[in-house]
mmCIF file of C-alpha atoms in Angstrom:
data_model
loop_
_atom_site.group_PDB
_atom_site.id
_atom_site.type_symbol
_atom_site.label_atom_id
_atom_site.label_comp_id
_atom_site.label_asym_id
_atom_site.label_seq_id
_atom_site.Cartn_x
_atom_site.Cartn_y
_atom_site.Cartn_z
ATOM 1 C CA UNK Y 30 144.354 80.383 76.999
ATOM 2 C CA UNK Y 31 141.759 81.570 74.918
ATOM 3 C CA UNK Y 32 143.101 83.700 71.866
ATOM 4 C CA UNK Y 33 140.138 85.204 70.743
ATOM 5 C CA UNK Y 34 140.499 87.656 73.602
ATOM 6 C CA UNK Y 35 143.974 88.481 72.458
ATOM 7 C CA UNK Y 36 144.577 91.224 69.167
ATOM 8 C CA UNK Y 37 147.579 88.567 68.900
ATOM 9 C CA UNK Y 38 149.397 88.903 65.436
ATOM 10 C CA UNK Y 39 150.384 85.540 63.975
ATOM 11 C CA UNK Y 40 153.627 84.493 66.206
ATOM 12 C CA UNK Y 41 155.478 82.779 63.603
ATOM 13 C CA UNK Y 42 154.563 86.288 61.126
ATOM 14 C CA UNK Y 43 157.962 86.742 59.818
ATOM 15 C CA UNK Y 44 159.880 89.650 62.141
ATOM 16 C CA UNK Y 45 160.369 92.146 59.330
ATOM 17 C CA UNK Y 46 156.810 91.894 58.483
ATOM 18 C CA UNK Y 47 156.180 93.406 62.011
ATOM 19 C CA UNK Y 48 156.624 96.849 62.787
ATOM 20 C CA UNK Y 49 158.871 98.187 65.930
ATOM 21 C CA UNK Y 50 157.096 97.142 68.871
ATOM 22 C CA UNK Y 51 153.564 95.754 67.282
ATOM 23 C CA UNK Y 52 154.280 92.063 68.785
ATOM 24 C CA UNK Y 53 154.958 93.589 72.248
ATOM 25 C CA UNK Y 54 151.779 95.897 71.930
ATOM 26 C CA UNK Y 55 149.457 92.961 70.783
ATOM 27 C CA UNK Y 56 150.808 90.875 74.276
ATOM 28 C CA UNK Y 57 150.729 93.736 76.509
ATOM 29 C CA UNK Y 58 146.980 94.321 75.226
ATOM 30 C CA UNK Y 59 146.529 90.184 75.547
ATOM 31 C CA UNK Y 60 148.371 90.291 79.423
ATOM 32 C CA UNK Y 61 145.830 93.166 80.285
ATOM 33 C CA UNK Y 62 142.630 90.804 79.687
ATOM 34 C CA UNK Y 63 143.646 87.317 80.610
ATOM 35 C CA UNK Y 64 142.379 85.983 84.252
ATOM 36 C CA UNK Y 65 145.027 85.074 86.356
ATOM 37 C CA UNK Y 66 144.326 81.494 85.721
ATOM 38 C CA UNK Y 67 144.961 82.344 81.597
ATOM 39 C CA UNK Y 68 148.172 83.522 82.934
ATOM 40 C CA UNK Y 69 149.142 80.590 84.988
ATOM 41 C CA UNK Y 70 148.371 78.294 81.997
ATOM 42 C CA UNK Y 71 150.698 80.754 79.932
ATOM 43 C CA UNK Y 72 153.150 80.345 82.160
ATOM 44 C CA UNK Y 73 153.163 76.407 82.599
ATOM 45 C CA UNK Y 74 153.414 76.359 78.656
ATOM 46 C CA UNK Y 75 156.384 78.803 78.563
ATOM 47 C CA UNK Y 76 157.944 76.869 80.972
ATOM 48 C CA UNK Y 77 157.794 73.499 79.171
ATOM 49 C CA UNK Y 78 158.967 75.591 75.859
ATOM 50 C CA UNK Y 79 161.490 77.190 77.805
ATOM 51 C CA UNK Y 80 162.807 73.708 78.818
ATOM 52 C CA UNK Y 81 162.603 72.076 75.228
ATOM 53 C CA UNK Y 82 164.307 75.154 73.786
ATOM 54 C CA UNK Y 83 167.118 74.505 76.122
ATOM 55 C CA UNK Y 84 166.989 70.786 75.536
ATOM 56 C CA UNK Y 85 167.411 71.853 71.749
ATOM 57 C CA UNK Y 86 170.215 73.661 72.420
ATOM 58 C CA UNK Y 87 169.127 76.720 70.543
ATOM 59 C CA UNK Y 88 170.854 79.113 72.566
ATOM 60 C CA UNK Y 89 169.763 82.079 70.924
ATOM 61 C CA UNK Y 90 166.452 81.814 72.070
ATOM 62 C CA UNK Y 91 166.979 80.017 75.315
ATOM 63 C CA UNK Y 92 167.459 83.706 77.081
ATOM 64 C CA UNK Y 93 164.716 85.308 75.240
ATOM 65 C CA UNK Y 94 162.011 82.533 76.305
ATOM 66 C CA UNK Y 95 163.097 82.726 80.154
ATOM 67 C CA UNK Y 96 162.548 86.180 80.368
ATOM 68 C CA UNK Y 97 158.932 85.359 78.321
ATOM 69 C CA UNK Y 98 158.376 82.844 81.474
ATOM 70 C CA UNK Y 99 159.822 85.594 84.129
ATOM 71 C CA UNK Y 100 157.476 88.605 82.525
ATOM 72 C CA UNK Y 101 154.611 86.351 83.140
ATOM 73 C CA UNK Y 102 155.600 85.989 86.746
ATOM 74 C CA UNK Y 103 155.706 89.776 86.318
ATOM 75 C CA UNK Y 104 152.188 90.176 85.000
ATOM 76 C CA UNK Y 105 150.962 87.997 87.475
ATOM 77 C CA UNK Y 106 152.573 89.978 90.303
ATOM 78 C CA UNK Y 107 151.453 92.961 89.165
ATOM 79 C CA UNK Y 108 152.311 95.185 86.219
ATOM 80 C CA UNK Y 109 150.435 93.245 83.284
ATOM 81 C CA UNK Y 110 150.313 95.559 80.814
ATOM 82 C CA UNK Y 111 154.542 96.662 80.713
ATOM 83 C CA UNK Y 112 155.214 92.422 81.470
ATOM 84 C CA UNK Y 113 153.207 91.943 78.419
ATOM 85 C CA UNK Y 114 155.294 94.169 76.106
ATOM 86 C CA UNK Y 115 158.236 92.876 77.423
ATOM 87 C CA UNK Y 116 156.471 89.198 76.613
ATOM 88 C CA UNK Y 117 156.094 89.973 73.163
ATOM 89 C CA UNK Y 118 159.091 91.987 72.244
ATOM 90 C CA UNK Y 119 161.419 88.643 74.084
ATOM 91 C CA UNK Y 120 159.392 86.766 71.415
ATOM 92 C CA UNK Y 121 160.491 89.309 68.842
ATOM 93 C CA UNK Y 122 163.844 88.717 69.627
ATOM 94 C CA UNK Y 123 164.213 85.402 70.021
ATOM 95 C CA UNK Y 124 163.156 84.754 66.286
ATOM 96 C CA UNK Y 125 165.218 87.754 65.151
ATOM 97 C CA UNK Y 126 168.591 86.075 66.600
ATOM 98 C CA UNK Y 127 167.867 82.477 64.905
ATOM 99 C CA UNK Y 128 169.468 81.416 61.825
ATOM 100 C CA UNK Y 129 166.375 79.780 60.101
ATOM 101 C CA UNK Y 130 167.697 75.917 60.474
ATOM 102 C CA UNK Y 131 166.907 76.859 64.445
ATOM 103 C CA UNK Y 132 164.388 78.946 63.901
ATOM 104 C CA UNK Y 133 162.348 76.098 62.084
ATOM 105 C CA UNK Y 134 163.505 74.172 65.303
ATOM 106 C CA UNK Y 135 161.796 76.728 67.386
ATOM 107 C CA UNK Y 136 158.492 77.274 65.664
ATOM 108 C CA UNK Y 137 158.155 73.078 66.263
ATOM 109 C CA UNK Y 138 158.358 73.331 69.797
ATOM 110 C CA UNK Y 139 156.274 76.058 69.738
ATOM 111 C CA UNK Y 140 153.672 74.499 67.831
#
């Protein structure tokens, strides 16, 4: 997926350096120029984080990145633009409900 097309703020930008809704405006901007191909590859990676975050046991976050893999399959279905809100706010959460012992967990599978 090519991030230079994507006004993406850093993801691991701490969440109260982030206003209300500026991760989930940055995706849905991102969701509305990626090629459905970009959003395929998006969605294989989410996937395979979606499984290691379960694997970790970081529950937390487990329900935050399935619905980052189901808005995808959203976005790819149709509505890209409110799927990739929805994308980046899940991501939002997920790091807002870790304790930071998991949340250091998370940004290694993520990275």
């Amino acid at each position: 997926v090519q991030a230079s097309k994507c006004p993406i703020p850093d993801m691991f930008a701490p969440v109260d350096k982030l206003g209300m809704g500026e991760r989930g405006d940055a995706w849905k901007k991102c969701f509305e120029v990626m090629t459905t191909l970009e959003l395929l590859a998006l969605k294989s990676i989410m996937d395979d984080i979606n499984k290691a975050v379960w694997k970790a046991k970081i529950a937390p976050a487990h329900g935050y990145t399935k619905v980052m893999v189901d808005e995808i399959g959203k976005a790819l279905a149709g509505d890209r633009s409110a799927a990739g809100f929805a994308f980046g706010e899940a991501m939002q959460e997920a790091m807002k409900s870790l304790p930071m012992t998991q949340f250091n967990t998370l940004r290694a599978i993520f990275r």
